[in-house]
Amino acid sequence: MRNHMHHQNRGVKSLASQAHTVLAFMHHLFGVRNRSATLFLAITLLIAGTALGDEGMWTFDNPPSKQMQERYGFTPTKEWLDHIRLASVRFNDGGSGSFVSPNGLILTNHHVAVGQLQKLSTAERDLVTLGFYAKNQAEELKCPDLELNVLESMEDITDRVRAVVKPGMNEADALKARQREIARIEKESLDQTGLRSNVVSLYHDGEFWLYRYKKYTDVRLVMAPERQAAYFGGDFDNFTYPRYDLDMAFLRAYENGKPANIPHYLKWNSKGAGEGELVFVSGHPGSTERLLTHVQLEFLRDVQYPMTLKMIDRRLQILREYGKQGPEQERRAQIDILRYENARKAYGGEYQGLLDEDLMARAKEQEDEFRARIASNPEWQKQFGDAWETIKQVTTARNKIAKQRFYRRLFTRSNLTNLATRLVFYVIETRKPDAERLDGYHESDLEALRFQLFSPAPIYPDLEEAIVAGMLQIAVDELGADDAFLKLLLDGRTPADTARQITRETRLTDPEVRKRLAEGGEEAIRKSNDPLIRLMLRLEPQLREDEEWYKDNIESTLSAASEKIAKARFAVFGKTAYPDATFTLRLSYGAVKGYPMNGTVAPYKTTLYGVFDRSESFDRKGDFELPARFWERRDKLDLSTPVNFVSTNDITGGNSGSPVINRNGEIVGVAFDGNIESLVGSFVYDETKNRAVSVHTGYIMEALRKLYDASELADEIEGKR
Amino acid sequence: MRNHMHHQNRGVKSLASQAHTVLAFMHHLFGVRNRSATLFLAITLLIAGTALGDEGMWTFDNPPSKQMQERYGFTPTKEWLDHIRLASVRFNDGGSGSFVSPNGLILTNHHVAVGQLQKLSTAERDLVTLGFYAKNQAEELKCPDLELNVLESMEDITDRVRAVVKPGMNEADALKARQREIARIEKESLDQTGLRSNVVSLYHDGEFWLYRYKKYTDVRLVMAPERQAAYFGGDFDNFTYPRYDLDMAFLRAYENGKPANIPHYLKWNSKGAGEGELVFVSGHPGSTERLLTHVQLEFLRDVQYPMTLKMIDRRLQILREYGKQGPEQERRAQIDILRYENARKAYGGEYQGLLDEDLMARAKEQEDEFRARIASNPEWQKQFGDAWETIKQVTTARNKIAKQRFYRRLFTRSNLTNLATRLVFYVIETRKPDAERLDGYHESDLEALRFQLFSPAPIYPDLEEAIVAGMLQIAVDELGADDAFLKLLLDGRTPADTARQITRETRLTDPEVRKRLAEGGEEAIRKSNDPLIRLMLRLEPQLREDEEWYKDNIESTLSAASEKIAKARFAVFGKTAYPDATFTLRLSYGAVKGYPMNGTVAPYKTTLYGVFDRSESFDRKGDFELPARFWERRDKLDLSTPVNFVSTNDITGGNSGSPVINRNGEIVGVAFDGNIESLVGSFVYDETKNRAVSVHTGYIMEALRKLYDASELADEIEGKR
């Protein structure tokens, strides 16, 4: 999952598909509860060349064995790594999980599964509020559009990708040549193996890898607690610790209508990890921006973050107003509200870091030192020395179009407008040869794309209308109604009128309609009189032009310059560091450990006593109200049961739902958040304060057995069935 | 209680007695758990002229009735104020308390009573660790040297004090004349009423008041919990919230060998105060420095605080090393360690505020604005305009001698050296006419002084030796052995040798010896061959010279200039504000209210669930270990009982033990701390974050009845006996 706020090119699949990835954007917002201080951290890393403390999100081909051995006396074997990798699950819409039984049972966070819970809910049966438990497989509910991936293999294909770039090619052509080759590699792999095949750029195009995934699209809901237990403390406690959340959900992967047979699953350990114990997190951190130049940080601070935060505030306002209309509207809006509250807290915290003058000055200083080091070697200087100046120039150009680009794209950020955008591009792109298509529409992407396009998940036109009207209004307010794109879009009407018409009259809410249009191809689309399709056809040339201009004038140059900096880093330090996160599988290591906080110390764990304390402390009100079962069954509970715990693992958004694993490969927790200190950004990964927050396996077991009467599930997890 | 770190002249009793008030210093350190952000706050106040939000420590003659009415719809009657005043108790060695039964029963904090607990303890019976409960009056233990005061009356005597200063007098003479008159007033009042009579300077010599106190010197220990319950969380949790401390102790005032008959006592309310409820704190805030000029703040930042913090660190090191020698040594040092840990956290927090460049810049700006306002009125400018420049000049002079003054006085900061100093000055001063004596030795002071001098509290020579040696060593390290005072003191020996000789050979550890020497007068003292007395006699002229030089050259000028600024404030704003704290009775008002903290919200109260959570969270270890009775009796407890709560009341050190009172005059809690946000200094009293932390009456009652089997005491408090 990428960071669609920053639009830093990750090199392979990035910008062209971004206008089309509202859903990914939404999931980004949500999956990224712990964006961590990832934005700034590694300016120091860039200089030091090696990770500091327990820092790092390492690829499975290059684990930091030396550091782990030195700090914790542990070196993972190949078998250990393979087992963990194959037990780790990627949620394709953002998030992580793991297999915890041989029968396809998967543990993740409630907040990772909640999108599906919402889609499975109706006005009569709100699974988000009520929770859910399937006593047997027959009762399990099929998720409408959830795709899970398991990383089957990794192959270094850097040489093959690089070989297509010929001397003398300009940057735009080089990028295109490489992307064509990547599409070819993916298609070949898909044809040969049938596995989902993605080429991944690591170290900012320093390396290219072919990752092959086994995928599961028949995934069923097994168990989820009530929202009040999962998000206990609500937005207040989000990104904080001490914490008391039961942020868990269980799903099951099916194959051919039967529970998948999973040889690699994690053994359960309810005892959990003790203070100081070494633990691992295996998951899919979405994106980090640890290697931006100072100029790029300034761009984020001065341009990108203020726009983003303003948009988030507006969106929250829209959602809350909509939700106030009645209980059903409140239900429909609830998950989006959570997502945007989460985003506001995360981005707000990062923004505070960007505004910190000391931090920015240190970033500048460290960059200057690194550049001086490069400059001291004539060969390095010749190869890499101009990268920073190039980024500065391209950032100036980017600055000029950033506002236009940001606000034009807001229109596509509702479910309906996003679906329409992707439908139109789908039919146009798929008529071209694979290598010529926009990213996101290559053969290897299509199965997943269709899975999303034809999702039976409900769409609420009135909610869509409110969102589209609001987003259009911001665009008009910021760009003026004379903006060429907006003129085309509004055609003389108000944002409210436009939104009303397209959301009320479109039939794209029906997945069958979308399917027929997709299967009818460009001809069917062009014949359609659906007002939203007609509007998208009108907008498509401009959207395409914007994307192509951006790719040719910004992305290709940024990509080439970023690659130089990455290579400079390899030249100076070798491959002793980890690549920025790319929503691919990573391993982090660390110790279970409290930290100094608020004038005292935060403990390494919290307990069930604390759940009741925090609820009573607020007179059981609002976000601190517990489900009734907690009070009814209180006396059955062992109140000393650990609830959440913290560790020094370096994680970020996308890691939500990742298993926390001990050295024996047993699962001891499920990661779900970072503490507030990991947000408000120290420049460096600060082992003294940066913490991952996880749900303790002991709490999960206590809750399943004593609060939710889920003994069948508990027995399966503990291997008693 | 004054702030002996800053040595800002309070106008009446100040500097001459400071070298002699080690005990007060010690208690200052300890009584001052919540020094609050008092240091800086009122620079804004100075400009605004009125208190901000619930700010203020108001004298009982001038309560902020208008603000209270506006904010909370409550105006106290005279009867209400008199009742609260007469139920409020001052602990003469630092701290506050209140009567809670008609039979002299007093509630205060454990950390206020703990000095007496320590003095009542022996190697065989450590009351600090074990706690104590007297089931009946016969079992109550008499405190060795505790004096309590109740404010019987207040009389404005400003005119009489001012009248003795004649036109044309220089500042030194004016100060002396005033101090002579004050001594006369106090003596007259003592002779007439038999009450302890102190003249108090308020508003930095803006007003002088005669305060008369009823005093109790027969005070007995009734009940105290174990240290582990009272200070649960130890130094870690000190000055923080959420908090879970049973920081309470019960004493009883006796008269003529019988429990005192107290008509004004506070009715008990175990229900406590709800969220948002108006509450009052009536107690004795020690000192605030809210009206210092920017130059004086710089002096604190650059000179006073660094020295003080270094001394505290060294002292802690000495105490810990001593305590490591064995369990009895650990017991002996335990309370001093607590005191100095507390001081380190308090001063450390304030120092961080002083180091904050933004805060200091704002202080400067606000001072400049106020000075401009004065300058805009020619009459004001003439009267007050030169005060800041005067303070600047005298601070430059003070700077030059600050180091010498600080380090020379360290020698007197052990129990033995302090007693010896005061004994020697006592016999010399009391031969002079009352008005000519140094402050602290006037007739009105002598009863309290003798009470301290002849205290039967144990003194441990080996602990004294370690402290004296350590303090002397710092002095030598900082001033060099050539310092005139140190040369006189050491006479060629090492600090360690000097300390060893005087602490091992002195007989001043015996209160009878001290009594005989005091009663024998100067003759007996001069004949004594006690090595410590001989040393003090050698040092006395130099100590006296230092004090007199300071008084004539620094204090008198500072006092006059501070008075001008205070008058300027009256001129501009009238008497709409409160005076700086002076360890005299004050009323603060506020609401029970949580606050934003650490990315989330702190609740307005904590509960017994939280006590167990915090203990279990740290695996019941170290400072988070609870007394065994908590676990043994857990199932009998109502875990939803409120434990601690926070309110916006503006309090500071010395307020520890103050009753928290609702509008009906019932006691709902006992204040014991401030949160960390009240330490790390915002410039202004910040109602959003500044909180007083109190023990809830519900917890006290639950603990007495269910944990400590103290039903007799509980019944007395609830009026059931």
Short mmCIF file of C-alpha atoms in Angstrom, two decimals, chain B residues 242-435:
data_model
loop_
_atom_site.label_atom_id
_atom_site.label_comp_id
_atom_site.label_asym_id
_atom_site.label_seq_id
_atom_site.Cartn_x
_atom_site.Cartn_y
_atom_site.Cartn_z
CA PRO B 242 -3.25 9.24 36.28
CA ARG B 243 -2.23 8.37 39.81
CA TYR B 244 -3.12 5.77 42.39
CA ASP B 245 -1.80 6.87 45.78
CA LEU B 246 -3.20 6.55 49.27
CA ASP B 247 -1.23 9.60 50.34
CA MET B 248 -2.98 10.15 53.66
CA ALA B 249 -2.24 10.17 57.37
CA PHE B 250 -4.31 10.95 60.42
CA LEU B 251 -3.04 12.86 63.44
CA ARG B 252 -4.78 14.22 66.50
CA ALA B 253 -4.23 17.57 68.18
CA TYR B 254 -4.15 17.45 71.95
CA GLU B 255 -4.55 20.18 74.52
CA ASN B 256 -3.69 19.65 78.15
CA GLY B 257 -3.18 15.98 77.53
CA LYS B 258 -6.63 15.53 76.01
CA PRO B 259 -7.91 15.54 72.46
CA ALA B 260 -8.53 19.12 71.46
CA ASN B 261 -12.12 20.22 71.25
CA ILE B 262 -12.60 21.55 67.73
CA PRO B 263 -15.84 23.31 66.87
CA HIS B 264 -14.79 23.98 63.27
CA TYR B 265 -14.11 20.72 61.51
CA LEU B 266 -15.04 19.52 58.03
CA LYS B 267 -17.92 17.15 57.53
CA TRP B 268 -16.92 14.06 55.62
CA ASN B 269 -18.34 13.22 52.21
CA SER B 270 -17.24 9.83 50.85
CA LYS B 271 -19.13 10.32 47.62
CA GLY B 272 -16.64 12.94 46.59
CA ALA B 273 -17.03 15.50 43.83
CA GLY B 274 -18.43 14.67 40.41
CA GLU B 275 -17.00 15.67 37.05
CA GLY B 276 -17.17 19.43 36.59
CA GLU B 277 -18.06 20.12 40.22
CA LEU B 278 -16.74 23.24 41.95
CA VAL B 279 -14.20 22.47 44.66
CA PHE B 280 -11.96 24.55 46.90
CA VAL B 281 -8.54 23.94 48.32
CA SER B 282 -7.77 25.64 51.61
CA GLY B 283 -4.12 25.40 52.56
CA HIS B 284 -0.69 26.92 52.81
CA PRO B 285 1.10 27.25 49.50
CA GLY B 286 4.76 27.74 50.32
CA SER B 287 6.11 30.21 47.85
CA THR B 288 5.60 31.33 44.32
CA GLU B 289 7.81 33.52 42.20
CA ARG B 290 5.25 34.74 39.75
CA LEU B 291 6.42 38.31 39.74
CA LEU B 292 10.10 38.03 39.06
CA THR B 293 11.56 40.23 36.39
CA HIS B 294 13.13 38.71 33.31
CA VAL B 295 16.57 39.42 34.69
CA GLN B 296 15.73 37.49 37.82
CA LEU B 297 14.48 34.56 35.76
CA GLU B 298 17.78 34.56 33.91
CA PHE B 299 19.58 34.52 37.23
CA LEU B 300 17.60 31.45 38.26
CA ARG B 301 18.26 29.78 34.94
CA ASP B 302 21.95 30.53 34.68
CA VAL B 303 23.06 30.51 38.29
CA GLN B 304 20.68 29.24 40.91
CA TYR B 305 19.09 26.21 39.29
CA PRO B 306 22.25 24.64 37.93
CA MET B 307 23.88 24.86 41.37
CA THR B 308 20.82 23.56 43.11
CA LEU B 309 20.33 20.62 40.77
CA LYS B 310 23.98 19.66 41.06
CA MET B 311 23.75 19.77 44.84
CA ILE B 312 20.60 17.64 44.80
CA ASP B 313 22.23 15.03 42.59
CA ARG B 314 25.25 14.88 44.85
CA ARG B 315 23.11 14.65 47.94
CA LEU B 316 21.10 11.81 46.46
CA GLN B 317 24.28 10.01 45.60
CA ILE B 318 25.53 10.37 49.17
CA LEU B 319 22.24 9.17 50.62
CA ARG B 320 22.04 6.18 48.32
CA GLU B 321 25.59 5.13 48.99
CA TYR B 322 24.92 5.39 52.68
CA GLY B 323 21.68 3.46 52.35
CA LYS B 324 23.42 0.61 50.59
CA GLN B 325 25.44 -0.25 53.67
CA GLY B 326 22.60 -2.27 55.17
CA PRO B 327 18.89 -2.41 55.96
CA GLU B 328 19.13 -0.09 58.95
CA GLN B 329 21.08 2.46 56.94
CA GLU B 330 18.53 2.11 54.19
CA ARG B 331 15.79 2.82 56.71
CA ARG B 332 17.58 5.86 58.06
CA ALA B 333 18.15 7.38 54.65
CA GLN B 334 14.79 6.54 53.09
CA ILE B 335 12.92 9.76 53.80
CA ASP B 336 15.76 12.01 52.77
CA ILE B 337 16.04 10.05 49.54
CA LEU B 338 12.34 10.60 48.89
CA ARG B 339 12.72 14.29 49.63
CA TYR B 340 15.62 14.79 47.31
CA GLU B 341 14.12 12.70 44.55
CA ASN B 342 11.06 14.85 44.84
CA ALA B 343 13.14 18.01 44.74
CA ARG B 344 15.06 16.81 41.74
CA LYS B 345 11.91 16.15 39.78
CA ALA B 346 10.33 19.45 40.80
CA TYR B 347 13.33 21.66 40.17
CA GLY B 348 14.26 19.68 37.09
CA GLY B 349 10.84 20.36 35.63
CA GLU B 350 11.02 24.04 36.43
CA TYR B 351 14.51 24.25 35.02
CA GLN B 352 13.25 22.81 31.75
CA GLY B 353 10.78 25.66 31.69
CA LEU B 354 13.54 28.20 32.25
CA LEU B 355 15.52 26.66 29.41
CA ASP B 356 12.58 27.02 27.05
CA GLU B 357 13.55 29.91 24.82
CA ASP B 358 10.01 30.61 23.74
CA LEU B 359 8.84 30.93 27.30
CA MET B 360 11.66 33.25 28.21
CA ALA B 361 11.03 35.39 25.14
CA ARG B 362 7.38 35.71 26.07
CA ALA B 363 8.32 36.71 29.60
CA LYS B 364 10.53 39.43 28.21
CA GLU B 365 7.88 40.64 25.84
CA GLN B 366 5.22 40.85 28.50
CA GLU B 367 7.53 42.65 30.87
CA ASP B 368 8.38 45.14 28.15
CA GLU B 369 4.70 45.77 27.55
CA PHE B 370 4.06 46.41 31.23
CA ARG B 371 7.03 48.74 31.47
CA ALA B 372 5.80 50.64 28.44
CA ARG B 373 2.45 51.04 30.12
CA ILE B 374 4.10 52.45 33.23
CA ALA B 375 6.27 54.72 31.10
CA SER B 376 3.21 56.12 29.35
CA ASN B 377 2.09 57.75 32.60
CA PRO B 378 4.65 60.30 33.84
CA GLU B 379 3.56 59.97 37.48
CA TRP B 380 3.84 56.18 37.40
CA GLN B 381 7.13 56.38 35.59
CA LYS B 382 8.51 58.68 38.25
CA GLN B 383 7.35 56.49 41.12
CA PHE B 384 8.03 53.01 39.75
CA GLY B 385 9.89 53.32 36.47
CA ASP B 386 13.40 52.66 37.74
CA ALA B 387 12.59 49.41 39.56
CA TRP B 388 13.58 47.08 36.71
CA GLU B 389 16.91 48.76 36.16
CA THR B 390 17.59 48.61 39.90
CA ILE B 391 16.83 44.90 39.94
CA LYS B 392 19.11 44.43 36.99
CA GLN B 393 21.96 46.13 38.80
CA VAL B 394 21.46 44.32 42.05
CA THR B 395 21.17 41.02 40.20
CA THR B 396 24.55 41.68 38.64
CA ALA B 397 25.96 42.16 42.13
CA ARG B 398 24.15 39.08 43.36
CA ASN B 399 25.54 37.08 40.50
CA LYS B 400 29.05 37.80 41.72
CA ILE B 401 28.53 36.40 45.17
CA ALA B 402 25.91 33.77 44.42
CA LYS B 403 28.33 30.89 44.12
CA GLN B 404 30.22 31.71 47.29
CA ARG B 405 27.00 32.23 49.19
CA PHE B 406 25.46 29.00 47.98
CA TYR B 407 28.40 26.72 48.63
CA ARG B 408 29.42 28.22 51.97
CA ARG B 409 25.95 27.59 53.31
CA LEU B 410 25.92 23.95 52.31
CA PHE B 411 27.85 23.10 55.44
CA THR B 412 24.87 24.01 57.61
CA ARG B 413 22.59 21.64 55.74
CA SER B 414 22.69 18.59 57.93
CA ASN B 415 20.64 18.09 61.08
CA LEU B 416 23.63 18.43 63.40
CA THR B 417 25.31 21.39 61.74
CA ASN B 418 21.99 23.14 61.52
CA LEU B 419 21.21 22.60 65.19
CA ALA B 420 24.66 23.83 66.15
CA THR B 421 24.30 26.93 64.01
CA ARG B 422 20.97 27.79 65.51
CA LEU B 423 22.13 27.11 69.06
CA VAL B 424 25.06 29.47 68.70
CA PHE B 425 22.99 32.21 67.10
CA TYR B 426 20.23 31.67 69.66
CA VAL B 427 22.42 32.40 72.64
CA ILE B 428 24.06 35.38 71.01
CA GLU B 429 20.95 36.96 69.57
CA THR B 430 18.74 36.57 72.61
CA ARG B 431 21.07 38.77 74.65
CA LYS B 432 20.16 41.71 72.41
CA PRO B 433 17.01 43.83 72.58
CA ASP B 434 14.29 42.13 70.54
CA ALA B 435 14.20 44.72 67.77
#
